[in-house]
């Protein structure tokens, strides 16, 4: 357990390092872009270089970067001169509820349909559910998002996170309802594009588990079918699903870029998308950092969950 | 009335190509309390299918006909819901390879106590206490119930699954190759345990195995199955010393004897395919004493002695010879 935690930390450190150098090996540097203004002089260029510390040798920049990170300082955004950490924190606060809603419903729906499919293998509902899951899985996020946008643009808010005309004096719950309404389309898009894989993995894992001897034992014990499925089979079948969930969750924080761009959801994905357009390196670097760290942490959490779910795994 | 009565049990399996395999073909036997009965035969002869059918545990691709009566009541007649009430309460089972028969993510004690609530035997703390007592009964400390199956040795797992089978005080215990995956020492201990339990608790035991010495050591009576049918059934002594079916005789000859210097003779050929109708005796292609009518005429299981039945045309001959001899003198 401690070993795994240690490895997670090492991985995060490696990711930070790669992140740092990745942006330095890109052709050109941030200053060439920033100094591309009328009447830019070599003096301005130089001033900018010193301001961002880019005149120092790479290893020194790296140490400074690490030192800053350790103090929670992720630099200043080129685009609006705000601290990156504040910006990203605000974005993350917007992303997390939407992504959580979409993913949790996808997991619940996926596991549920997968279990029922396997239980009633070969039946019409099984075929319907499996085909639907494959189609949903195959649809590109942007296409599905745009389709939902076209279909529901009139009934549900099509973009943004809240109604700008709702005044702050309104009661709190009305704001909450407003945000909730805005959240439906992006969350549903996210859910639809991810639930399919949960269904398919759960189904195949369940089919394998239902053929196990201990399921026959459970039947021989005279237990009701529902108990056999949920208490004996699902518990074992969920083990591979947990791995998928961890992988998918990390992926989703990044994959939410598409959804957030389509629905103008002011989250971390949209922030990174605009940072690319503006060559806002500190912002991008910060966004990447958050993505990598969240993938690693979620995998670590999945490992911890595994310990709880499967007694055969010991540290 | 016997405690357990299986009569004319047939099982067909549907194959994906639309064919059917007639896996069990009219098996009948009866058991009294405390009796130990062996069901012997080579792989694929239908022994496991027979006992799974008795519990109604075959997959939906199987069609079952015949009756399985406990105290005269047909277990299978009422469908799945009624069969579920008999399972574990009246008729329990110890599975082959106890490794996989236990759920890997549940504590052993929990798994033993689980069926008690469903059959109204005990709940909560009482069920847990009873699970501990059952573990003690099969020679495992009660505290081990708090452990997971993978923390048990193979022999302990098999003991635990026997304890689990006893959870609801069944009167009939079906054991499917309970010792196959175990080494010889542990095998002997498990057989002793089963023998002791059947005597002490009055359990009727059906022991399914391909291992003749195991049956000889444990059971008073046995049936030898071949190609889905009972070829010969009777008291163990009689089967051993005076078999009337060539298959029984050859099966014993194919079993190595530690003390004897007789050579082990294997039976040539393979069992017939069960997906096409059979004419004649199923053992005829491998038999060493074939008669003319064996190829065309199916021998019926007939009584050849006290509690001794065999399905072989030779037994008719001897019966006939006797009547002929009686007639001529």
XYZ file of C-alpha atoms in Angstrom:
644
model
C 0.000 0.000 0.000
C 2.767 2.439 1.018
C 4.736 1.145 -1.951
C 1.886 1.963 -4.294
C 1.537 5.424 -2.787
C 5.266 5.947 -3.257
C 5.042 4.848 -6.886
C 2.143 7.191 -7.473
C 4.242 10.066 -6.126
C 7.206 9.096 -8.298
C 4.932 8.936 -11.349
C 3.566 12.370 -10.569
C 7.108 13.730 -10.294
C 8.075 12.193 -13.635
C 4.925 13.620 -15.194
C 5.748 17.095 -13.850
C 9.241 16.861 -15.294
C 8.071 15.707 -18.725
C 5.426 18.400 -18.626
C 8.057 21.028 -18.000
C 10.392 19.992 -20.780
C 7.610 19.206 -23.267
C 6.736 22.879 -23.506
C 10.385 23.913 -23.741
C 11.175 21.705 -26.720
C 8.365 23.220 -28.771
C 9.686 25.350 -31.622
C 9.738 29.045 -30.769
C 9.088 30.269 -27.288
C 6.384 32.120 -25.500
C 8.183 35.410 -25.840
C 8.380 35.333 -29.645
C 4.625 35.175 -29.582
C 4.132 37.777 -26.871
C 6.554 40.246 -28.454
C 4.838 40.024 -31.808
C 3.350 43.463 -31.309
C 3.853 46.683 -33.266
C 7.111 48.432 -32.371
C 8.460 45.443 -30.525
C 12.125 45.957 -29.874
C 14.866 43.549 -28.816
C 14.776 45.407 -25.524
C 11.110 44.454 -24.972
C 11.960 40.913 -25.910
C 14.741 40.869 -23.416
C 12.601 42.464 -20.743
C 9.950 39.796 -21.249
C 12.537 37.033 -21.169
C 13.835 38.237 -17.821
C 10.347 38.822 -16.501
C 9.383 35.194 -17.095
C 12.830 33.949 -16.158
C 13.361 32.464 -19.591
C 16.925 33.796 -19.885
C 18.142 31.445 -17.216
C 19.531 27.996 -18.106
C 16.933 25.232 -18.469
C 17.943 23.343 -15.334
C 17.646 26.501 -13.265
C 14.225 27.218 -14.756
C 13.282 23.666 -13.885
C 14.370 24.079 -10.263
C 12.528 27.370 -9.996
C 9.458 25.710 -11.500
C 9.622 22.884 -8.980
C 10.131 25.310 -6.132
C 7.157 27.393 -7.260
C 4.997 24.302 -7.662
C 5.886 23.205 -4.168
C 4.487 26.523 -2.993
C 1.356 26.096 -5.074
C 2.504 28.700 -7.550
C 1.837 27.622 -11.142
C 2.892 30.877 -12.743
C 1.008 33.752 -14.288
C -1.273 33.313 -17.268
C 0.097 35.035 -20.366
C -3.393 35.784 -21.541
C -4.822 37.700 -18.608
C -1.999 38.060 -16.078
C -3.876 36.146 -13.404
C -2.239 33.423 -11.326
C -2.738 30.112 -13.163
C -3.536 28.250 -9.957
C -6.487 30.557 -9.222
C -7.801 30.288 -12.759
C -7.504 26.531 -12.909
C -9.029 26.092 -9.472
C -12.067 28.097 -10.568
C -12.294 26.026 -13.794
C -11.931 22.795 -11.886
C -14.815 23.811 -9.651
C -16.972 24.095 -12.754
C -15.715 20.919 -14.393
C -15.996 18.547 -11.466
C -19.782 18.682 -10.865
C -20.601 18.283 -14.561
C -18.097 15.491 -15.201
C -19.063 13.734 -11.979
C -22.744 13.839 -12.854
C -22.100 12.507 -16.372
C -19.678 9.818 -15.296
C -21.531 8.574 -12.253
C -24.754 8.188 -14.236
C -22.752 6.467 -16.994
C -21.250 4.026 -14.486
C -24.567 3.300 -12.794
C -26.395 2.902 -16.094
C -23.562 0.904 -17.663
C -23.141 -1.517 -14.775
C -26.883 -1.952 -14.405
C -27.578 -2.642 -18.090
C -24.469 -4.824 -18.300
C -25.589 -6.980 -15.388
C -29.141 -7.313 -16.688
C -27.862 -8.095 -20.191
C -25.659 -10.905 -18.923
C -28.373 -12.234 -16.652
C -30.865 -12.406 -19.537
C -28.318 -13.401 -22.100
C -29.696 -13.975 -25.579
C -33.014 -12.269 -24.839
C -34.384 -9.345 -26.840
C -33.526 -6.784 -24.124
C -29.965 -8.129 -24.076
C -29.587 -7.655 -27.842
C -31.143 -4.213 -27.709
C -28.980 -3.067 -24.825
C -25.771 -4.452 -26.309
C -26.363 -2.889 -29.722
C -27.293 0.413 -28.148
C -24.144 0.351 -26.038
C -21.963 -0.386 -29.064
C -23.572 2.442 -31.046
C -23.244 4.911 -28.171
C -19.642 3.881 -27.712
C -18.979 4.346 -31.426
C -20.474 7.840 -31.728
C -17.839 10.577 -31.630
C -18.404 12.937 -28.707
C -18.569 16.017 -30.906
C -21.170 14.505 -33.222
C -23.384 13.308 -30.390
C -22.979 16.651 -28.622
C -23.980 18.598 -31.712
C -26.967 16.340 -32.329
C -28.208 16.874 -28.779
C -27.581 20.571 -29.208
C -29.708 20.661 -32.354
C -32.472 18.547 -30.833
C -32.760 20.274 -27.474
C -31.463 23.773 -28.130
C -34.932 25.233 -27.674
C -35.943 23.409 -24.523
C -32.671 23.369 -22.628
C -29.938 26.001 -22.397
C -27.498 25.359 -25.223
C -24.354 26.780 -23.728
C -22.654 28.308 -20.749
C -23.112 27.418 -17.151
C -25.633 29.913 -15.904
C -28.076 32.508 -17.151
C -26.274 35.866 -17.107
C -29.621 37.609 -16.602
C -30.313 35.840 -13.355
C -29.375 38.411 -10.762
C -27.322 37.632 -7.732
C -30.093 38.727 -5.466
C -32.160 35.700 -6.487
C -32.457 32.983 -3.875
C -29.652 30.471 -3.839
C -31.742 27.506 -4.960
C -32.820 29.291 -8.122
C -29.184 29.642 -9.137
C -28.671 26.003 -8.381
C -31.633 25.021 -10.562
C -30.291 27.241 -13.316
C -26.846 25.648 -13.219
C -28.498 22.236 -13.099
C -30.479 23.002 -16.236
C -27.333 24.111 -18.021
C -25.567 20.996 -16.875
C -28.036 18.534 -18.408
C -26.869 18.562 -22.024
C -23.107 18.367 -21.432
C -23.540 15.741 -18.715
C -25.862 13.644 -20.886
C -23.409 13.843 -23.798
C -20.617 12.690 -21.535
C -22.785 9.917 -20.139
C -23.891 8.643 -23.538
C -20.378 8.513 -24.939
C -18.974 6.632 -21.962
C -21.722 4.372 -20.616
C -21.393 1.944 -23.558
C -17.974 0.739 -22.540
C -19.176 0.144 -18.984
C -22.113 -1.884 -20.281
C -19.959 -4.024 -22.537
C -17.201 -4.680 -20.011
C -19.689 -5.409 -17.224
C -21.643 -7.743 -19.468
C -18.663 -9.820 -20.571
C -17.262 -9.899 -17.056
C -20.658 -10.981 -15.713
C -21.008 -13.727 -18.323
C -17.673 -15.119 -17.264
C -18.578 -14.905 -13.580
C -22.011 -16.490 -14.027
C -20.252 -19.569 -15.413
C -18.123 -19.937 -12.283
C -18.569 -22.869 -9.929
C -19.443 -20.692 -6.949
C -22.467 -19.379 -8.854
C -23.597 -22.986 -9.318
C -22.991 -23.473 -5.588
C -25.148 -20.449 -4.849
C -27.913 -21.897 -7.018
C -27.557 -25.266 -5.328
C -28.020 -23.511 -2.001
C -31.498 -22.611 -3.133
C -30.886 -18.861 -3.085
C -33.197 -16.617 -5.095
C -31.855 -15.671 -8.526
C -31.677 -11.969 -7.678
C -29.437 -12.632 -4.707
C -27.185 -14.921 -6.712
C -26.708 -12.263 -9.361
C -26.192 -9.247 -7.104
C -24.466 -10.748 -4.084
C -22.357 -13.484 -5.636
C -21.766 -12.668 -9.275
C -21.742 -8.860 -9.489
C -19.274 -8.481 -6.657
C -16.727 -10.576 -8.548
C -17.618 -9.246 -11.968
C -17.042 -5.665 -10.832
C -13.317 -6.171 -10.295
C -12.321 -5.529 -13.936
C -14.926 -2.768 -14.127
C -13.184 -0.862 -11.326
C -10.019 -0.725 -13.416
C -11.986 0.573 -16.367
C -13.662 3.194 -14.202
C -10.303 4.475 -12.974
C -8.903 4.655 -16.488
C -12.044 6.244 -17.837
C -12.321 8.826 -15.050
C -8.836 10.128 -15.694
C -9.513 10.133 -19.380
C -12.758 11.986 -18.851
C -11.189 15.012 -17.207
C -9.247 15.377 -20.434
C -11.991 14.052 -22.694
C -14.331 16.653 -21.295
C -12.463 19.154 -23.489
C -14.764 18.319 -26.398
C -17.941 18.452 -24.350
C -16.951 21.705 -22.676
C -16.058 23.347 -25.976
C -19.323 22.297 -27.595
C -21.459 23.521 -24.723
C -19.182 26.433 -23.733
C -18.917 24.976 -20.258
C -16.391 27.177 -18.429
C -14.337 24.254 -17.124
C -10.775 23.122 -17.337
C -11.233 21.581 -20.783
C -12.477 24.839 -22.278
C -9.691 26.714 -20.504
C -7.098 24.450 -22.067
C -8.716 24.752 -25.454
C -8.507 28.525 -25.347
C -4.994 28.394 -23.854
C -3.840 26.516 -26.947
C -5.264 29.226 -29.172
C -3.589 31.938 -27.125
C -0.285 30.081 -26.681
C -0.786 30.528 -22.968
C 1.946 28.128 -21.873
C 1.700 28.478 -18.085
C -2.009 27.819 -18.334
C -1.518 24.773 -20.573
C 1.247 23.476 -18.376
C -1.017 23.840 -15.361
C -3.894 22.131 -17.137
C -1.686 19.236 -18.178
C -0.409 18.955 -14.656
C -3.923 18.698 -13.263
C -4.836 16.057 -15.854
C -1.816 13.880 -15.214
C -2.098 14.180 -11.465
C -5.802 13.324 -11.538
C -5.191 10.244 -13.712
C -2.480 9.029 -11.360
C -4.491 9.754 -8.231
C -7.602 8.051 -9.600
C -5.593 4.977 -10.487
C -4.179 4.987 -6.999
C -7.722 5.209 -5.636
C -8.760 2.298 -7.853
C -5.891 0.288 -6.388
C -7.120 1.087 -2.898
C -10.642 0.069 -3.887
C -9.272 -3.194 -5.243
C -7.826 -3.994 -1.844
C -11.248 -3.571 -0.352
C -13.081 -5.497 -3.051
C -10.765 -8.452 -3.507
C -9.418 -10.100 -0.344
C -6.990 -12.127 -2.451
C -4.947 -9.023 -3.197
C -2.607 -8.118 -0.395
C -0.110 -5.284 -0.300
C -40.923 -45.855 0.555
C -37.313 -44.898 0.130
C -35.902 -41.572 1.252
C -34.659 -40.809 -2.235
C -36.001 -42.335 -5.372
C -34.796 -41.500 -8.846
C -36.906 -43.103 -11.509
C -36.402 -43.234 -15.236
C -34.376 -40.026 -15.366
C -33.574 -38.791 -18.867
C -31.591 -35.707 -19.835
C -31.246 -34.276 -23.317
C -28.987 -31.353 -24.157
C -29.772 -29.147 -27.137
C -26.776 -28.563 -29.351
C -26.412 -25.270 -31.240
C -26.804 -27.125 -34.549
C -30.266 -28.279 -33.549
C -29.182 -31.774 -32.595
C -29.675 -33.296 -29.203
C -27.408 -35.265 -26.935
C -29.160 -37.903 -24.881
C -26.818 -37.590 -21.920
C -28.762 -39.555 -19.320
C -30.939 -42.429 -20.506
C -33.360 -43.788 -17.975
C -31.377 -43.843 -14.756
C -33.205 -45.205 -11.693
C -32.020 -45.881 -8.179
C -33.237 -45.538 -4.603
C -31.572 -44.708 -1.310
C -32.402 -45.146 2.364
C -31.207 -42.889 5.189
C -27.582 -43.487 6.148
C -26.910 -45.387 2.965
C -23.839 -44.637 0.849
C -24.275 -45.134 -2.843
C -21.564 -44.808 -5.485
C -22.122 -43.640 -9.035
C -19.126 -44.771 -11.060
C -18.130 -44.364 -14.658
C -15.673 -42.752 -16.987
C -15.750 -39.090 -18.016
C -18.822 -38.096 -19.973
C -20.922 -41.083 -18.943
C -23.563 -38.832 -17.376
C -22.855 -39.189 -13.667
C -22.473 -35.485 -12.940
C -25.384 -34.661 -15.229
C -27.495 -37.135 -13.278
C -26.928 -35.465 -9.929
C -27.211 -31.942 -11.319
C -30.532 -32.997 -12.822
C -31.595 -34.315 -9.429
C -31.179 -30.815 -8.016
C -32.670 -29.112 -11.045
C -29.406 -27.290 -11.680
C -28.925 -28.075 -15.354
C -28.685 -25.154 -17.808
C -31.744 -24.128 -19.828
C -30.412 -26.074 -22.824
C -31.233 -29.292 -20.967
C -34.537 -31.150 -21.087
C -35.207 -33.433 -18.146
C -37.831 -36.160 -17.820
C -38.448 -38.677 -15.080
C -38.965 -38.175 -11.388
C -36.778 -37.448 -8.382
C -38.751 -38.189 -5.228
C -37.844 -37.328 -1.682
C -40.199 -39.109 0.730
C -42.387 -39.758 -2.275
C -42.663 -36.112 -3.290
C -41.448 -35.169 -6.734
C -38.811 -32.461 -6.377
C -38.741 -31.422 -10.010
C -42.469 -31.428 -10.736
C -43.116 -27.897 -9.407
C -40.521 -26.088 -11.502
C -37.666 -23.853 -10.405
C -39.408 -22.108 -7.510
C -40.469 -25.303 -5.803
C -37.143 -27.024 -6.539
C -35.374 -24.126 -4.825
C -37.184 -24.994 -1.594
C -35.744 -28.527 -1.601
C -32.223 -27.474 -2.467
C -29.835 -27.470 0.487
C -32.767 -28.098 2.852
C -33.376 -31.698 1.815
C -30.717 -32.350 -0.751
C -27.317 -30.663 -0.647
C -24.212 -31.034 -2.681
C -20.446 -31.069 -2.328
C -18.809 -29.976 -5.528
C -15.796 -31.158 -7.389
C -12.743 -28.954 -6.895
C -13.772 -26.987 -3.833
C -11.396 -24.229 -4.891
C -13.965 -22.718 -7.205
C -17.043 -23.862 -5.354
C -16.468 -21.162 -2.749
C -16.925 -17.499 -3.580
C -13.443 -15.937 -3.459
C -14.585 -12.580 -2.073
C -16.776 -13.815 0.793
C -15.687 -15.126 4.154
C -16.066 -18.875 4.557
C -18.282 -18.585 7.644
C -20.568 -16.168 5.840
C -20.905 -18.589 2.947
C -21.826 -21.428 5.289
C -24.397 -19.323 7.156
C -25.888 -17.758 4.030
C -28.447 -20.441 3.044
C -29.706 -20.867 6.641
C -31.853 -17.754 6.587
C -33.413 -18.695 3.255
C -34.478 -22.104 4.488
C -35.596 -20.929 7.909
C -32.863 -22.761 9.796
C -31.222 -19.876 11.629
C -30.526 -16.179 11.213
C -27.997 -13.633 12.411
C -25.854 -14.625 15.367
C -27.464 -18.066 15.582
C -26.554 -18.762 11.959
C -22.992 -17.621 12.561
C -22.730 -19.807 15.631
C -24.063 -22.770 13.703
C -21.541 -22.120 10.908
C -18.783 -22.269 13.514
C -20.133 -25.541 14.909
C -20.270 -27.041 11.428
C -16.662 -26.064 10.802
C -15.709 -27.766 14.086
C -17.695 -30.805 12.975
C -15.566 -31.191 9.847
C -12.352 -30.562 11.785
C -11.726 -26.862 11.193
C -11.460 -24.365 14.081
C -14.597 -22.216 14.198
C -12.503 -19.050 14.075
C -11.398 -19.953 10.547
C -14.873 -18.943 9.387
C -13.626 -15.359 9.471
C -11.128 -16.155 6.741
C -11.401 -16.169 2.962
C -11.292 -19.313 0.798
C -7.873 -18.498 -0.656
C -6.426 -18.647 2.849
C -7.485 -22.308 3.117
C -5.590 -25.336 1.848
C -7.245 -27.623 -0.700
C -8.278 -30.122 1.966
C -9.653 -27.379 4.222
C -11.669 -25.938 1.359
C -13.178 -29.348 0.670
C -13.986 -29.728 4.381
C -15.482 -26.258 4.424
C -17.677 -27.062 1.458
C -18.851 -30.204 3.246
C -19.648 -28.057 6.300
C -21.496 -25.697 3.960
C -23.511 -28.598 2.538
C -24.606 -29.538 6.058
C -25.822 -26.012 6.869
C -29.538 -26.777 6.568
C -29.434 -30.321 7.916
C -30.107 -32.046 4.605
C -30.987 -35.709 4.562
C -29.347 -36.372 1.227
C -25.821 -35.359 0.290
C -24.618 -35.520 -3.298
C -20.841 -35.477 -3.597
C -19.428 -34.888 -7.051
C -15.835 -36.111 -7.245
C -15.176 -34.667 -3.782
C -11.632 -35.975 -3.625
C -10.402 -35.636 -7.181
C -8.276 -32.528 -6.729
C -6.733 -33.688 -3.450
C -3.641 -35.675 -2.586
C -4.045 -39.222 -1.319
C -3.696 -38.439 2.384
C -6.276 -35.675 2.325
C -8.443 -37.806 0.052
C -8.583 -40.528 2.701
C -9.436 -37.975 5.408
C -12.278 -36.521 3.352
C -13.693 -39.976 2.638
C -13.498 -40.858 6.329
C -15.270 -37.616 7.140
C -18.064 -38.308 4.654
C -18.451 -41.856 5.961
C -18.557 -40.651 9.567
C -21.082 -37.924 8.810
C -23.378 -40.268 6.937
C -23.344 -42.740 9.829
C -23.690 -40.152 12.588
C -26.261 -37.917 10.913
C -28.061 -40.604 8.960
C -27.221 -38.857 5.706
C -27.917 -40.656 2.480
C -24.786 -40.117 0.425
C -24.466 -40.288 -3.340
C -20.798 -40.358 -4.227
C -20.015 -39.621 -7.841
C -16.542 -40.597 -8.957
C -14.486 -42.249 -11.658
C -12.302 -43.705 -8.958
C -13.318 -47.302 -8.124
C -11.171 -47.682 -4.983
C -12.831 -44.544 -3.561
C -16.266 -46.104 -4.010
C -15.078 -49.456 -2.702
C -13.741 -47.770 0.422
C -16.840 -45.691 1.093
C -20.020 -47.118 -0.362
C -22.121 -50.158 0.377
C -23.819 -50.089 -2.982
C -22.902 -48.680 -6.358
C -24.071 -48.252 -9.909
C -21.727 -48.388 -12.861
C -22.770 -45.970 -15.580
C -21.910 -46.269 -19.214
C -23.021 -43.986 -22.042
C -25.758 -42.379 -19.969
C -27.209 -45.644 -18.683
C -26.723 -47.786 -15.641
C -24.828 -50.824 -16.871
C -24.769 -52.618 -13.572
C -25.837 -51.857 -10.030
C -25.604 -53.783 -6.804
C -23.810 -54.241 -3.505
C -20.149 -53.253 -3.727
C -18.995 -56.761 -2.763
C -20.978 -58.367 -5.539
C -19.812 -55.866 -8.130
C -16.248 -56.498 -7.107
C -16.302 -60.268 -6.821
C -19.037 -61.295 -9.227
C -19.642 -58.586 -11.829
C -22.181 -59.574 -14.463
C -21.537 -56.815 -16.961
C -18.313 -57.034 -19.007
C -17.800 -53.274 -18.512
C -17.755 -53.634 -14.719
C -15.331 -56.528 -14.968
C -13.039 -54.598 -17.341
C -13.288 -51.453 -15.201
C -12.019 -53.351 -12.164
C -9.306 -54.944 -14.291
C -8.253 -51.445 -15.374
C -7.749 -50.345 -11.770
C -4.240 -50.828 -10.417
C -4.066 -53.001 -7.319
C -1.361 -52.168 -4.829
C -1.047 -55.689 -3.416
C -1.868 -57.859 -6.376
C 0.510 -58.601 -9.200
C -2.218 -58.592 -11.830
C -1.469 -56.485 -14.812
C -3.593 -53.412 -15.416
C -5.634 -53.918 -18.555
C -7.060 -50.874 -20.268
C -10.321 -50.964 -22.171
C -9.756 -50.263 -25.857
C -11.866 -47.829 -27.834
C -13.987 -44.934 -26.663
C -17.571 -44.563 -25.403
C -20.206 -44.108 -28.119
C -21.425 -40.695 -29.205
C -24.663 -39.743 -27.520
C -25.906 -37.343 -30.197
C -27.222 -40.114 -32.440
C -29.678 -42.878 -31.672
C -28.097 -46.094 -30.510
C -29.103 -49.550 -31.552
C -27.896 -52.505 -29.614
C -25.748 -52.509 -26.536
C -23.780 -49.260 -26.087
C -20.766 -51.204 -24.827
C -20.821 -53.707 -27.686
C -17.995 -52.107 -29.785
C -15.584 -52.361 -26.846
C -16.849 -55.592 -25.349
C -14.640 -58.696 -25.275
C -17.515 -61.211 -25.182
C -19.875 -59.945 -27.898
C -22.881 -62.029 -28.868
C -24.716 -61.875 -32.205
C -27.696 -59.966 -30.842
C -25.552 -57.338 -29.040
C -25.282 -55.194 -32.160
C -28.982 -55.054 -32.898
C -30.768 -55.463 -29.606
C -30.530 -53.176 -26.612
C -30.125 -55.150 -23.365
C -32.490 -54.118 -20.600
C -31.425 -53.710 -16.999
C -32.604 -56.864 -15.273
C -32.403 -58.315 -11.827
C -29.626 -60.929 -11.690
C -29.345 -61.494 -7.958
C -30.320 -60.010 -4.616
C -30.323 -56.249 -5.217
C -28.059 -56.842 -8.203
C -28.981 -55.608 -11.668
C -27.118 -55.726 -14.957
C -27.853 -54.720 -18.540
C -26.157 -57.405 -20.586
C -27.428 -60.060 -22.969
C -25.181 -62.576 -21.253
C -27.318 -62.381 -18.134
C -30.335 -63.373 -20.241
C -28.385 -66.351 -21.568
C -27.561 -67.558 -18.134
C -31.123 -67.058 -17.047
C -32.256 -68.819 -20.181
C -29.695 -71.597 -19.738
C -31.025 -72.156 -16.302
C -34.624 -72.338 -17.454
C -33.611 -74.564 -20.353
C -31.733 -76.811 -18.007
C -34.680 -76.866 -15.657
C -36.938 -77.626 -18.612
C -34.837 -80.546 -19.897
C -34.495 -82.358 -16.638
